[in-house]
Short mmCIF file of C-alpha atoms in Angstrom, two decimals:
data_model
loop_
_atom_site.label_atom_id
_atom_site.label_comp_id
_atom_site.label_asym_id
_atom_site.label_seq_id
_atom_site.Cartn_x
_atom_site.Cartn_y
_atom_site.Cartn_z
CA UNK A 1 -2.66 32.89 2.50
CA UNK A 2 -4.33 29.29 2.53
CA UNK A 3 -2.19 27.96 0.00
CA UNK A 4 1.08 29.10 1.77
CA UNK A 5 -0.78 27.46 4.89
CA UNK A 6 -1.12 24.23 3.13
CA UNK A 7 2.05 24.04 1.67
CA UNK A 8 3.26 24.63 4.95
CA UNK A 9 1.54 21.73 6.32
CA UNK A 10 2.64 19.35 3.80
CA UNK A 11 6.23 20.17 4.38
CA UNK A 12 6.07 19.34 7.87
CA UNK A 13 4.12 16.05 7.02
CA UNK A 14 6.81 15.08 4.59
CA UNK A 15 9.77 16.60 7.13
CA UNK A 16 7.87 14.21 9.59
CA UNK A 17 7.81 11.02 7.37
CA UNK A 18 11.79 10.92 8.07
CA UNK A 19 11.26 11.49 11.91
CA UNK A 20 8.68 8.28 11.86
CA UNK A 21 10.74 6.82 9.88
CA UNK A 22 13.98 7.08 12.37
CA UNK A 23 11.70 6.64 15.59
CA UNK A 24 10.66 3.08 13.84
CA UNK A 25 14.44 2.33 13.59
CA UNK A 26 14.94 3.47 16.86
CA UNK A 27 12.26 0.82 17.92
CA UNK A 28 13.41 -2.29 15.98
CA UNK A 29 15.96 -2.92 18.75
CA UNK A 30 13.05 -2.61 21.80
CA UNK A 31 10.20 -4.50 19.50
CA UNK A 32 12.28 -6.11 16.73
CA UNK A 33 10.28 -4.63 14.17
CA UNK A 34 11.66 -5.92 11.25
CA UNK A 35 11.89 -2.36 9.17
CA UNK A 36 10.18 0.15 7.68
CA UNK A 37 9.75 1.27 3.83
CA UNK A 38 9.59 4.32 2.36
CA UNK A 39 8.09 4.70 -1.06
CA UNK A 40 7.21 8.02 -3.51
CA UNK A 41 4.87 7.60 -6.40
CA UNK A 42 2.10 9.78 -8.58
CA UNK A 43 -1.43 9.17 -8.83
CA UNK A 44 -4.09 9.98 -11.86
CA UNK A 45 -7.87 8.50 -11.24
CA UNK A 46 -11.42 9.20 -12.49
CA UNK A 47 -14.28 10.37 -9.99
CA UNK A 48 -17.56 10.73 -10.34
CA UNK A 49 -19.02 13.38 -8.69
CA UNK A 50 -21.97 14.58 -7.46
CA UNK A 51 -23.50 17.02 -4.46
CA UNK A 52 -25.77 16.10 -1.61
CA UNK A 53 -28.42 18.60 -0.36
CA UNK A 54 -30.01 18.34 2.82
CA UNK A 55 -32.90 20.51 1.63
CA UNK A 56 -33.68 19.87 -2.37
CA UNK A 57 -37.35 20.60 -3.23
CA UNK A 58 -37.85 17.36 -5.89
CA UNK A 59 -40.60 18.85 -7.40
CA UNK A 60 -38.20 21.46 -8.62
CA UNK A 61 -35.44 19.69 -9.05
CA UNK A 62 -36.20 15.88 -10.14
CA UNK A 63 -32.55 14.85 -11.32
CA UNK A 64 -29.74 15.13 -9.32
CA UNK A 65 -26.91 14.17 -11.31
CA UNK A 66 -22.95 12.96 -11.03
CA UNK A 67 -20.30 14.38 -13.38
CA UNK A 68 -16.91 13.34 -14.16
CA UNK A 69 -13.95 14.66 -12.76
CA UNK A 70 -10.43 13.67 -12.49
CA UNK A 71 -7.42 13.88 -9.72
CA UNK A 72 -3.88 13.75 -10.26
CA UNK A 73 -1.00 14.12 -7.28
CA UNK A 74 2.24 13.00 -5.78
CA UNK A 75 2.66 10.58 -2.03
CA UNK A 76 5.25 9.60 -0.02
CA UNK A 77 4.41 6.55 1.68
CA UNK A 78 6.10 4.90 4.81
CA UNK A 79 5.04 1.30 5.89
CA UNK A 80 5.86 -0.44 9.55
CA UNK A 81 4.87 -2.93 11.77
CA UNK A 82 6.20 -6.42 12.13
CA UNK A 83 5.30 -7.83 8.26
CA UNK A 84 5.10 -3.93 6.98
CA UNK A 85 1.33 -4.56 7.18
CA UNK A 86 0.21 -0.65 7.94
CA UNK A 87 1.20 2.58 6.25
CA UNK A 88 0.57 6.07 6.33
CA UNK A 89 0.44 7.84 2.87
CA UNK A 90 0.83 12.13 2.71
CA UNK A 91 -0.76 13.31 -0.63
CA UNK A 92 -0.72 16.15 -2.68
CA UNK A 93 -4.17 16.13 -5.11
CA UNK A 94 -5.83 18.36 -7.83
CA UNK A 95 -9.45 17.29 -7.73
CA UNK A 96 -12.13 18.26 -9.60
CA UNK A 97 -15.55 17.80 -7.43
CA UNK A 98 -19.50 19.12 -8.08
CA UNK A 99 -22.28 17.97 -9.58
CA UNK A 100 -25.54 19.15 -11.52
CA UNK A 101 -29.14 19.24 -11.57
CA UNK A 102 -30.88 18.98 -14.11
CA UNK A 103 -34.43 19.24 -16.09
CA UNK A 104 -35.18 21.94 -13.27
CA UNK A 105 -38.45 23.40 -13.45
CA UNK A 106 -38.90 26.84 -11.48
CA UNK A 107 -41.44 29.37 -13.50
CA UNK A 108 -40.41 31.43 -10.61
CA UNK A 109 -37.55 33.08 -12.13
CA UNK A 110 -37.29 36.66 -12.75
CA UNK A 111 -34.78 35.55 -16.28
CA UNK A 112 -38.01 33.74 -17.69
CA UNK A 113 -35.75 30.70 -17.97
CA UNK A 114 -37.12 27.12 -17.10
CA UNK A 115 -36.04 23.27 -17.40
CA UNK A 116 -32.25 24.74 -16.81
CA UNK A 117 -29.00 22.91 -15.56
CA UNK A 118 -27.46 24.29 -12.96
CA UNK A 119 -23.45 22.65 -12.64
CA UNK A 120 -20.73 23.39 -10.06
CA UNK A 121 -16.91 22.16 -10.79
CA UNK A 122 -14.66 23.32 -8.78
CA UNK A 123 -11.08 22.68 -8.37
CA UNK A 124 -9.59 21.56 -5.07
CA UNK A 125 -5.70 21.41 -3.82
CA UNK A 126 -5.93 18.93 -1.71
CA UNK A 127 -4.35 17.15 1.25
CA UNK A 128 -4.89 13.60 1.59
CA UNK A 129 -3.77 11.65 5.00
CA UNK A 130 -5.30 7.67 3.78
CA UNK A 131 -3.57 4.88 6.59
CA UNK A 132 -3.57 1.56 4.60
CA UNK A 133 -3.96 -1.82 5.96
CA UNK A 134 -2.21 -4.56 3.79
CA UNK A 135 -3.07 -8.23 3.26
CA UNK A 136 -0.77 -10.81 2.13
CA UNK A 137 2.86 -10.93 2.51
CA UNK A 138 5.19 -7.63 1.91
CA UNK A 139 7.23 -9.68 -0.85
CA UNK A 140 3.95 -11.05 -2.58
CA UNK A 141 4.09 -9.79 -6.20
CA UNK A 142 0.20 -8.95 -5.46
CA UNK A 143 -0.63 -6.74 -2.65
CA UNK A 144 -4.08 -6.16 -1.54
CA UNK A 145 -5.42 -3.37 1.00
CA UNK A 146 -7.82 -1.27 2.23
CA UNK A 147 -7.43 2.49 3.25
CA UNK A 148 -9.35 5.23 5.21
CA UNK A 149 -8.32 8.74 5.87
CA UNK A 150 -9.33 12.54 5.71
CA UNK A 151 -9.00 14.88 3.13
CA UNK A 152 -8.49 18.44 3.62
CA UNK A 153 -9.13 21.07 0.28
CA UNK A 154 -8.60 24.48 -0.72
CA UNK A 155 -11.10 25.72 -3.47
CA UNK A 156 -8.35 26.95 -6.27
CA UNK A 157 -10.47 27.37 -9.46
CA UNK A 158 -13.74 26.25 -11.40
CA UNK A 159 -17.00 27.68 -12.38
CA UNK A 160 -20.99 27.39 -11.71
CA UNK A 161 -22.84 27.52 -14.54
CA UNK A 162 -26.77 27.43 -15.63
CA UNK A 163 -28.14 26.42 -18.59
CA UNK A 164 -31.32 27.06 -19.54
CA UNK A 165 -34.41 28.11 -22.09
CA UNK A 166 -35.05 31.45 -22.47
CA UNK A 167 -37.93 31.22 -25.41
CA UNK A 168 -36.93 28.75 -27.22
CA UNK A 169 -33.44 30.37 -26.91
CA UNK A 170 -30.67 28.39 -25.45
CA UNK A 171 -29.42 30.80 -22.27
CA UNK A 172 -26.56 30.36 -19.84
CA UNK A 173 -24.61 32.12 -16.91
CA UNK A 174 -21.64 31.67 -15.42
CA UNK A 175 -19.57 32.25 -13.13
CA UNK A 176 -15.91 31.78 -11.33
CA UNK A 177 -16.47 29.25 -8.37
CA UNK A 178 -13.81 30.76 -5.87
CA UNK A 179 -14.69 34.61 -4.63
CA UNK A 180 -18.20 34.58 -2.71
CA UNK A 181 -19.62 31.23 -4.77
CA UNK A 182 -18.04 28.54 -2.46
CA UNK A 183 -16.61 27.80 1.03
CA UNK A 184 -13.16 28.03 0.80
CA UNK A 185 -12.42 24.97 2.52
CA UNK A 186 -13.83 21.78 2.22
CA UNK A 187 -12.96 18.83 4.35
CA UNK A 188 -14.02 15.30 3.45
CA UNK A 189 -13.15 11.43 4.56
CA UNK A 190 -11.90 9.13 1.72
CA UNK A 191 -11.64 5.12 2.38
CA UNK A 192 -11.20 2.38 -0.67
CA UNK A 193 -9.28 -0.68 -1.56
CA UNK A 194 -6.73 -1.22 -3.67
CA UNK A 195 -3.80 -3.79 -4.82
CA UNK A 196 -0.25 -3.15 -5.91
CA UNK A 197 1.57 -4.97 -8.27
CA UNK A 198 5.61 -5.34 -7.91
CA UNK A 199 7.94 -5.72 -10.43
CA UNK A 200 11.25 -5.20 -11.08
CA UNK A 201 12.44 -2.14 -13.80
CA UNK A 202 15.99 -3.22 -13.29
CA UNK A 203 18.01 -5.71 -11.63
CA UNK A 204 18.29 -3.44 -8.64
CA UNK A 205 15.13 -1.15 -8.82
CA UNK A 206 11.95 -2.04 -7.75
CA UNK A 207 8.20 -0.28 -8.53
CA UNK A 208 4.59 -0.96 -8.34
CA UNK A 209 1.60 0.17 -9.95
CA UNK A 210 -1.62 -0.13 -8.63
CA UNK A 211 -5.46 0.46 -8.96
CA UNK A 212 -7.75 1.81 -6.01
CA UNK A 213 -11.21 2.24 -5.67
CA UNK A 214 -12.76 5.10 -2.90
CA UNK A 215 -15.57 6.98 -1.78
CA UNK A 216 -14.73 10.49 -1.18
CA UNK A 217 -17.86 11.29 1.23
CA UNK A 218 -17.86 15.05 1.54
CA UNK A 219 -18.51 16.18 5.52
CA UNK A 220 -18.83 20.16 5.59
CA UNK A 221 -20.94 22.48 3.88
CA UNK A 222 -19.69 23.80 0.66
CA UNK A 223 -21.89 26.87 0.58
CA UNK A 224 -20.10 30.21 1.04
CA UNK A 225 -21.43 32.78 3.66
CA UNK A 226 -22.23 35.10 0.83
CA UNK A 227 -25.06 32.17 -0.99
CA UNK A 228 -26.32 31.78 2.68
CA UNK A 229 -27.34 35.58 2.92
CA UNK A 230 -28.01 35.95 -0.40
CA UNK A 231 -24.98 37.68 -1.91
CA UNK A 232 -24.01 34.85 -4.21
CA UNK A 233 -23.78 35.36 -7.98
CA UNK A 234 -24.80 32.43 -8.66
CA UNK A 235 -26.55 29.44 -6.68
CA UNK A 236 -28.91 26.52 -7.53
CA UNK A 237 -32.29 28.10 -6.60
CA UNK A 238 -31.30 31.33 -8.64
CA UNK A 239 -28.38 33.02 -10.88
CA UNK A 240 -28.77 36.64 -9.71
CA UNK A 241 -28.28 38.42 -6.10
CA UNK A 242 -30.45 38.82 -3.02
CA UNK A 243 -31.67 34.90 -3.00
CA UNK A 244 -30.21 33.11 0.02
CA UNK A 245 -30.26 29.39 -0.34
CA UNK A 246 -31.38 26.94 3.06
CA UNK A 247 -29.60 23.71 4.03
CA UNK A 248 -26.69 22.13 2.91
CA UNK A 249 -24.44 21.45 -0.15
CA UNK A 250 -21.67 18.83 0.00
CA UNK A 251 -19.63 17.34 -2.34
CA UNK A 252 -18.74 13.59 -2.20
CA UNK A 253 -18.22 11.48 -5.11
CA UNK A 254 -16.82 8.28 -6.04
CA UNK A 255 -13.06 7.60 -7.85
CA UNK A 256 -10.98 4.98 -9.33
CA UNK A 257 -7.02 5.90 -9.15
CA UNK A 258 -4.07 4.04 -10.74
CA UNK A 259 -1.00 4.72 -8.79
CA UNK A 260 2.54 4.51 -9.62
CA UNK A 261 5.49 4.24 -7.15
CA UNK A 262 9.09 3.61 -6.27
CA UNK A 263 10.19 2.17 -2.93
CA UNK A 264 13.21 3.53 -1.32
CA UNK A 265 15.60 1.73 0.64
CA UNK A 266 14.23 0.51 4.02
CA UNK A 267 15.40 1.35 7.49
CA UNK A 268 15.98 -1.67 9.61
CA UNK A 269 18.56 -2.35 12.38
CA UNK A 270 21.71 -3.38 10.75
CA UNK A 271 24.80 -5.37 12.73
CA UNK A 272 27.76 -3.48 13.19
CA UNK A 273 29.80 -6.49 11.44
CA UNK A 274 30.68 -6.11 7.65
CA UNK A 275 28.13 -7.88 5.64
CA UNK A 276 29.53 -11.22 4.32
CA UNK A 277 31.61 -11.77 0.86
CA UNK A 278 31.23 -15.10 -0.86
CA UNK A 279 34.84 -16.07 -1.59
CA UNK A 280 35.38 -17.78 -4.86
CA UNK A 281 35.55 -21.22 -3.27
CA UNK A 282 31.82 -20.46 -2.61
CA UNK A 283 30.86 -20.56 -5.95
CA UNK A 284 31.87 -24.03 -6.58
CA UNK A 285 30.09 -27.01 -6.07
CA UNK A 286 30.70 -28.81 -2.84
CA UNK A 287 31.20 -32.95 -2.95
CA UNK A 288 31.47 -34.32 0.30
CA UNK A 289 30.68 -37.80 1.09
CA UNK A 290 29.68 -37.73 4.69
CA UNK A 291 28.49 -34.03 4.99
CA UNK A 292 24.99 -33.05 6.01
CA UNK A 293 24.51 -30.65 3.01
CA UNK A 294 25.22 -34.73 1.02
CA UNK A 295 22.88 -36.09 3.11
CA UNK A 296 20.15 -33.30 2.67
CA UNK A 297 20.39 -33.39 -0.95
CA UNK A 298 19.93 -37.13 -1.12
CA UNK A 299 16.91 -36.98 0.90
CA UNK A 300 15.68 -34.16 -1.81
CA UNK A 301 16.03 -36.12 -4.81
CA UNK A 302 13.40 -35.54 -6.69
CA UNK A 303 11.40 -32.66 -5.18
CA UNK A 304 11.87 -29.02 -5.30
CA UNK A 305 14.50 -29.00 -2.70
CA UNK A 306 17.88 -28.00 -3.54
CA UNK A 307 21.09 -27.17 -1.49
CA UNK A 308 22.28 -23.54 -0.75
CA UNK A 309 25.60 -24.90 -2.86
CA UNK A 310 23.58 -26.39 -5.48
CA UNK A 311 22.27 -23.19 -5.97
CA UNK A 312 25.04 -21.07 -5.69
CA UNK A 313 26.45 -23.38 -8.66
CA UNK A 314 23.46 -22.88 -10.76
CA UNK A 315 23.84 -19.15 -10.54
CA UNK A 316 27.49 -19.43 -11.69
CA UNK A 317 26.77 -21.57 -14.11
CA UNK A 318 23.86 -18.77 -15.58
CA UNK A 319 21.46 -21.10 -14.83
CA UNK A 320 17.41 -19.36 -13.24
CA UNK A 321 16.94 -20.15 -9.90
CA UNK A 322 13.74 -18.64 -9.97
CA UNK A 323 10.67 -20.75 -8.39
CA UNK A 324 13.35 -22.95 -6.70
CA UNK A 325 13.16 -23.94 -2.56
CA UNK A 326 16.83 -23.53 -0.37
CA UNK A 327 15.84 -26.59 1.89
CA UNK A 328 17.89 -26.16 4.94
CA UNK A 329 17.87 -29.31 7.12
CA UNK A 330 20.88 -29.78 9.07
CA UNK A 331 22.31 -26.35 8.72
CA UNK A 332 19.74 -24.09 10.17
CA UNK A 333 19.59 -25.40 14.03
CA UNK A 334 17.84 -24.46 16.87
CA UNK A 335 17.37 -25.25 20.55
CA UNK A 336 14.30 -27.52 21.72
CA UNK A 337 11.08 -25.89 21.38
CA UNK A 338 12.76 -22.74 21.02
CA UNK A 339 12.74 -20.49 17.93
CA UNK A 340 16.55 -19.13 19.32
CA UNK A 341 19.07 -19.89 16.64
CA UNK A 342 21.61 -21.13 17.60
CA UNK A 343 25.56 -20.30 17.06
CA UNK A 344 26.27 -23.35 15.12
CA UNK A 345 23.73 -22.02 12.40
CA UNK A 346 25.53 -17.98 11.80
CA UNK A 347 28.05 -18.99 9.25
CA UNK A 348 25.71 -20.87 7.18
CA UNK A 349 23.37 -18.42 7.53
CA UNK A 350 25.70 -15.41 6.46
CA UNK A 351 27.08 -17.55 3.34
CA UNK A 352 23.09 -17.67 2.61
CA UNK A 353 22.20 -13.63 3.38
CA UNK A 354 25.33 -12.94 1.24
CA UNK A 355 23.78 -15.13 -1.59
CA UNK A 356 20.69 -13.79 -1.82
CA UNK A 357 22.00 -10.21 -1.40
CA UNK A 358 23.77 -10.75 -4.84
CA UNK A 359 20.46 -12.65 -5.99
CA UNK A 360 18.66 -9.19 -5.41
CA UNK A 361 15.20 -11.50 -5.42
CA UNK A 362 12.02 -11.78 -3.43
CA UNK A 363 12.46 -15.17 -1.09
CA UNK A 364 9.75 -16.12 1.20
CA UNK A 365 11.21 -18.04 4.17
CA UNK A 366 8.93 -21.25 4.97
CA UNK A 367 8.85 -23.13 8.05
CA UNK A 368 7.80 -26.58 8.87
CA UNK A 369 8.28 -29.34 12.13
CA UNK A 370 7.92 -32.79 12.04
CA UNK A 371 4.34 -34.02 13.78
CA UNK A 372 6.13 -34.99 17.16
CA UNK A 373 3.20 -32.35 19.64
CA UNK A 374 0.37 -30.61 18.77
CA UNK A 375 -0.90 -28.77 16.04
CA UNK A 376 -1.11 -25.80 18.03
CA UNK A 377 2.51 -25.94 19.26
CA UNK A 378 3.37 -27.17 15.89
CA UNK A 379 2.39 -24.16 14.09
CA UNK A 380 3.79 -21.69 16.78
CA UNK A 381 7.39 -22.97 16.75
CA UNK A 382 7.55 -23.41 12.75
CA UNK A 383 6.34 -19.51 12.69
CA UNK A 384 8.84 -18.41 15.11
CA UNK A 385 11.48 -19.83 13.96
CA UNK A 386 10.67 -18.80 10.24
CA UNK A 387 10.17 -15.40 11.44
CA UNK A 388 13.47 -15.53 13.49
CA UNK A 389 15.63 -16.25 10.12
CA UNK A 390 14.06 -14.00 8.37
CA UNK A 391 15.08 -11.50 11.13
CA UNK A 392 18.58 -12.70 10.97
CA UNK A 393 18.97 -12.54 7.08
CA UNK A 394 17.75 -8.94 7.09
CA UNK A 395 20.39 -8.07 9.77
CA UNK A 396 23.15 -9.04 7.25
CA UNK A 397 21.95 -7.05 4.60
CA UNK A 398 18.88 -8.63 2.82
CA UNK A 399 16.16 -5.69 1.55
CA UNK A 400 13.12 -5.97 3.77
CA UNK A 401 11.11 -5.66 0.97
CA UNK A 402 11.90 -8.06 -0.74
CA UNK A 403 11.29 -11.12 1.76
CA UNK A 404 8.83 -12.26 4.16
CA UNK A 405 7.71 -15.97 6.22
CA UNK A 406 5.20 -17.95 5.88
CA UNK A 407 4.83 -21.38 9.01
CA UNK A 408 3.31 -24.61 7.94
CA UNK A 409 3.85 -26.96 11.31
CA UNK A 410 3.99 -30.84 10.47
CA UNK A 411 1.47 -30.00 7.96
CA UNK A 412 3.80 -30.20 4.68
CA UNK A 413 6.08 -33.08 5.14
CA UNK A 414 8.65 -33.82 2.55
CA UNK A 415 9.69 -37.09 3.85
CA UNK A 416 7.42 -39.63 5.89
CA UNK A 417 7.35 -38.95 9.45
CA UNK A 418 7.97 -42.47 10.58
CA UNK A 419 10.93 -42.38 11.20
CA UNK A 420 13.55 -40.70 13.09
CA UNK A 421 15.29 -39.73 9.87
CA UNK A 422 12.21 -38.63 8.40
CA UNK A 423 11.33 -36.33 11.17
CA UNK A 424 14.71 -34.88 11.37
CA UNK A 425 14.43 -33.97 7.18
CA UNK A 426 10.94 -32.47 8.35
CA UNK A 427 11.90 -30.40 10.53
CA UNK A 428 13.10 -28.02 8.48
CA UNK A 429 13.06 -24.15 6.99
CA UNK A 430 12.98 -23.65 4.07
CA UNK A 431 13.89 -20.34 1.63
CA UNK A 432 11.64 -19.75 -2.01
CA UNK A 433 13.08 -17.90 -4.60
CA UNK A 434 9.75 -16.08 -6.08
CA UNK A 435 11.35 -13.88 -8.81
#
């Protein structure tokens, strides 16, 4: 009955993953929350485990000892918020938890046996609800975070066992740890930190794998009703009937977990226009004399900086663009002290959604101001605006995983700010290809 229970629950947390994840749509229009991200992996870890007793007589038992255990299961993760900094990650586990003591010295026993081990391992089907807070930016190839959340288990299977010397003679008992040898449930509260790596396994697909590190601290009693009244068939004062055993037993444990996952396409609000085409004429290289896209490129000579067509030839030509900056002076315009982009900016800014839609990389849209006003202001406007193409270019079609802002103010010139033309060349945003 407990396992159709819990399998009950996680089907409505999973059936409820899709709900969030349409209410989130729903809210990018009122909060212009740039999207959400779905993602489904497996997990495989390590714990060490070990119980905690509030009442353990140390006389009688000196060593209280961790074991190894191991956990395997499969998430679904959703992430949100305005740089997809929080998620909430449903998990299915098999964990092995319990602990031993050893070296225990109780002349007490009816068996004759002393300096025994007593061990518990006992499986648990587990449901895991962590929320993760990320650091860093979504399209960072290196994502750091930490996590917290409860943990809800169902004893399944596993043993006690006890070891001991019965005259020289090695002597042991054991017996099945679900029944009347442990609580049926067990509820605990798991927090950690972890980083992902992304990568790319094709052109189009993205994964991560990752390595976390979490406490599993163990919050209700793991004795069964039948050890507290002595009924049990085995505890850790005595492996027999009619002993009941006083205090507490919980089962905590620490565990290192390498994760494995595969995004799925985001949700995001979407314009109702058709995503732009580049026409062939796009793909060429554009020589104008008196254009601004002429005028930015001289200004970049030398640096990192390179045209939107520049780069558009260098991809026809086969050539990487990888680690190279879209400097956007002239084309990307907005209104004073306003992060509003303006109309004159759409077409260019389509022609550049549609190019890095095809590009299917991670871009990182920078933004910098000349040093006209304070830092303060500086800063504020150079994030906005940054933030608002990056808003823009996800509207027309560009994965929200796979690009994020960073803001800079005056603080990153590329030209001198000392003059007019120099402040209009710094006042600028900017678009990295990472990979």
């Amino acid at each position: 009955m407990r396992h159709r229970i819990l399998i009950a629950l996680t089907i409505a947390v999973f059936g409820a993953m899709g709900t969030v994840a349409q209410e989130v749509d729903t809210e990018v229009d009122a909060e212009e929350v740039p999207a959400s991200r779905i993602s489904v992996g497996a997990s495989a870890g390590l714990r060490a485990n070990f119980m905690r007793y509030s009442e353990l007589n140390k006389s009688i038992y000196p060593h209280n000892r961790a074991t190894l255990g191991t956990s395997i299961g499969v998430f679904g993760e959703i992430e949100w918020g305005k740089e997809l900094h929080w998620g909430l990650r449903p998990e299915l586990n098999f964990t092995r938890r319990g602990g031993k003591l050893t070296d225990v010295r109780n002349d007490m026993l009816s068996a004759g046996l002393n300096d025994y081990t007593y061990s518990a391992a006992v499986t648990y089907f587990d449901l895991r609800v962590p929320v993760l807070l990320y650091f860093g930016k979504v399209c960072s190839t290196w994502r750091p975070y930490i996590y917290a959340g409860p943990a809800l288990g169902f004893a399944s299977a596993g043993r006690f066992k006890v070891v001991g010397n019965d005259a020289g003679k090695e002597a042991s008992y054991k017996v099945n740890a679900t029944g009347d040898n442990v609580a049926k449930a067990r509820l605990g509260l798991e927090f950690g930190v972890g980083v992902k790596y992304n990568f790319n396994i094709t052109e189009k697909m993205k994964a991560y794998v990752g390595v976390e590190m979490a406490y599993d601290w163990g919050l209700t009693d793991t004795y069964s009703g039948a050890e507290k009244n002595g009924n049990a068939q085995v505890n850790n004062d005595y492996f027999g009937n009619n002993y009941s055993v006083r205090g507490s037993r919980k089962f905590s444990g620490m565990e290192v977990r390498f994760t494995f996952g595969l995004p799925l396409k985001g949700f995001g609000k979407q314009r109702k226009s058709p995503k732009p085409e580049l026409v062939e004429e796009d793909r060429m290289p554009v020589r104008v004399e008196t254009n601004a896209t002429e005028r930015t490129t001289n200004a970049f000579a030398g640096t990192n900086c390179f045209s939107l067509d520049e780069i558009i030839e260098m991809m026809a030509q086969g050539s990487s663009v990888e680690g190279k900056t879209i400097c956007s002076v002239d084309d990307i315009n907005f209104d004073f002290n306003s992060s509003e982009i303006r109309e004159d900016s759409y077409s260019y800014l389509d022609k550049l959604a549609a190019t890095l839609v095809r590009m299917n990389a991670s871009v990182e849209v920078k933004g910098h101001t000349d040093n006209v006003g304070t830092d303060e202001v500086n800063m504020r406007i150079s994030r906005d605006r940054a933030r608002a193409v990056m808003e823009y270019l996800m509207e027309q079609g560009v994965d929200a995983s796979k690009i994020c802002y960073s803001y800079y103010g005056a603080s990153r010139p590329l030209v001198s700010n000392e003059t007019v033309e120099g402040r209009r060349i710094n006042r600028r945003v900017e678009v990295e290809i990472l990979r």
